[in-house]
PDB file of C-alpha atoms in Angstrom:
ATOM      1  CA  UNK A   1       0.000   0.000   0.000  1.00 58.00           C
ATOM      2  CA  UNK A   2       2.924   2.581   1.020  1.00 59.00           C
ATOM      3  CA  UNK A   3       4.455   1.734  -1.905  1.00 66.00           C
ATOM      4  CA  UNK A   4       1.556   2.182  -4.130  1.00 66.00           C
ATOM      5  CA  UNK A   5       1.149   5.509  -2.776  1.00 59.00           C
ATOM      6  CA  UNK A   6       4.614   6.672  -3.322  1.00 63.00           C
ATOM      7  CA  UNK A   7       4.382   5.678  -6.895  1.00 75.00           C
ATOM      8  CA  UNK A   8       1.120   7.715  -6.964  1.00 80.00           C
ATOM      9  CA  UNK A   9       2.718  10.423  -5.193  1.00 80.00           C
ATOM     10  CA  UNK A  10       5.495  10.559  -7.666  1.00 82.00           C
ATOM     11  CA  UNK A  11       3.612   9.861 -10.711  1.00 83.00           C
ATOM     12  CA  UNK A  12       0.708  13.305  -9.708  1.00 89.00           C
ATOM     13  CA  UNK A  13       4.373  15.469  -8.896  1.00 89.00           C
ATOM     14  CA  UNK A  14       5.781  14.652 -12.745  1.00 90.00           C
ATOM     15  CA  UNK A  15       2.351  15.470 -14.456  1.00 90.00           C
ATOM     16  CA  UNK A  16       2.212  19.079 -11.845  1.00 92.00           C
ATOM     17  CA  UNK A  17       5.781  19.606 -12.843  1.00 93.00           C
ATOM     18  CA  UNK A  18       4.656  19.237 -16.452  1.00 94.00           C
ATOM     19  CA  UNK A  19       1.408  21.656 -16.110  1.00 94.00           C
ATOM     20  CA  UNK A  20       3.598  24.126 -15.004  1.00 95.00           C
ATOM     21  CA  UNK A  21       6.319  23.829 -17.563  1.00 96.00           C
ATOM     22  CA  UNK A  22       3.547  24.377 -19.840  1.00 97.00           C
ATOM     23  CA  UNK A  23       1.975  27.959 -18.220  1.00 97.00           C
ATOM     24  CA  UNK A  24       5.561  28.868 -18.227  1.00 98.00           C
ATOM     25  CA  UNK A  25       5.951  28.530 -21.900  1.00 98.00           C
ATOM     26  CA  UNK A  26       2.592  30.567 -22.255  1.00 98.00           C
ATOM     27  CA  UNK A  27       3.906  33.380 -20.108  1.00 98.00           C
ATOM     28  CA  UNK A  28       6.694  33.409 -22.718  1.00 98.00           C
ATOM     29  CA  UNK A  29       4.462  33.487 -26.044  1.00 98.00           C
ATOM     30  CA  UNK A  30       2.562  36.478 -24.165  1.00 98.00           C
ATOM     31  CA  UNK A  31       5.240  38.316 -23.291  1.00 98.00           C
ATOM     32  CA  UNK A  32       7.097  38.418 -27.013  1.00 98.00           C
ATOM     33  CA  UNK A  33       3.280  39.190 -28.152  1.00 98.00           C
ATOM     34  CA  UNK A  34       2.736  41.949 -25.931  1.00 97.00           C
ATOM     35  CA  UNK A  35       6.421  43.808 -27.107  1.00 97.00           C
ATOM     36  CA  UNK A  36       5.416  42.965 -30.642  1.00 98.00           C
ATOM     37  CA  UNK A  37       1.941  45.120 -29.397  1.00 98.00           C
ATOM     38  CA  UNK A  38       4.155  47.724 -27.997  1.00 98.00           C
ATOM     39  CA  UNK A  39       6.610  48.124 -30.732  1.00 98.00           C
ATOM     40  CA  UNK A  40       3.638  48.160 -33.151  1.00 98.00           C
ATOM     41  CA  UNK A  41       2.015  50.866 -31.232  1.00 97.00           C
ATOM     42  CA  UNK A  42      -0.863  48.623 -30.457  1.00 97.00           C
ATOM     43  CA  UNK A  43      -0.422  49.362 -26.735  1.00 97.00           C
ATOM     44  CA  UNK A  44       0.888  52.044 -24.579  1.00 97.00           C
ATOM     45  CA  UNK A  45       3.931  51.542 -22.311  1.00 97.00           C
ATOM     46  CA  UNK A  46       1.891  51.529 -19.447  1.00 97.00           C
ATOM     47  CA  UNK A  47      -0.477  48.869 -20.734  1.00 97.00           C
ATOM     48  CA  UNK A  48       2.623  47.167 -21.241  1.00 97.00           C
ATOM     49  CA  UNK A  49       4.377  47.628 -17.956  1.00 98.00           C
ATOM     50  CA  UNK A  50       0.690  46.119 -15.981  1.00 98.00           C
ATOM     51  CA  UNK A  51       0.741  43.317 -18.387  1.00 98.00           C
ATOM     52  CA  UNK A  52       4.149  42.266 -17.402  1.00 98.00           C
ATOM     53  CA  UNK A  53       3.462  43.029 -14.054  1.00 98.00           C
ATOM     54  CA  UNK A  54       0.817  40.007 -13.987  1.00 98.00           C
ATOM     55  CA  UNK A  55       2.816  37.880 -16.387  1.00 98.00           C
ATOM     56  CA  UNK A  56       5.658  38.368 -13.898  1.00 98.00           C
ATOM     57  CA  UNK A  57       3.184  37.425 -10.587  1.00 98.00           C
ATOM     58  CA  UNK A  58       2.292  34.116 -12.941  1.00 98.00           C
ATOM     59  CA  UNK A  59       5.866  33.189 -13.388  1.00 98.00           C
ATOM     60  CA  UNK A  60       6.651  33.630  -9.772  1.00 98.00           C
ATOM     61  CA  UNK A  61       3.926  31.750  -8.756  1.00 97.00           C
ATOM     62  CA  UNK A  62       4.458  28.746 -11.537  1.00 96.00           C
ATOM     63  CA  UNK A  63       8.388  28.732 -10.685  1.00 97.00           C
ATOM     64  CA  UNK A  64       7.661  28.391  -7.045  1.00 96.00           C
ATOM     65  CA  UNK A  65       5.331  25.697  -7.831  1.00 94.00           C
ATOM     66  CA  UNK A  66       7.715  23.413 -10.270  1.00 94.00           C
ATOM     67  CA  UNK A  67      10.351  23.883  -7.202  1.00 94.00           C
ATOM     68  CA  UNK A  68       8.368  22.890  -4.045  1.00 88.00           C
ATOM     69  CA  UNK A  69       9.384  19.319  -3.073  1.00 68.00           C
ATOM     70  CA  UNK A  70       6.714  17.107  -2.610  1.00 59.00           C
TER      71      UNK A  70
END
């Protein structure tokens, strides 16, 4: 039963790992699309400076999540 468990455990912690990997590369495609915005003139820089802002609080969050031992 422990054993089974761990193997659960283990199995849950690589597919998490792998989630987060993922929103990480997302954050990445939306941050080149928000300069190509900005150096289009599509946004402002202060539209650009709040979206990083939250892109940057998403990253955090993600990175702290794919490094937690579990």
């Amino acid at each position: 039963m422990a054993i089974a468990l761990a193997k659960d455990r283990k199995l849950h912690r690589h597919k998490e790992i792998a989630h987060f990997q993922v929103i990480l590369a997302a954050i990445e495609a939306g941050r080149m699309a928000l300069i190509t915005l900005h150096r289009s003139g599509d946004i402002h820089d202060k539209t650009l400076r709040k979206m990083e802002e939250e892109l940057d609080m998403q990253q955090i969050a993600a990175e702290i999540r794919i490094s937690e031992t579990g």
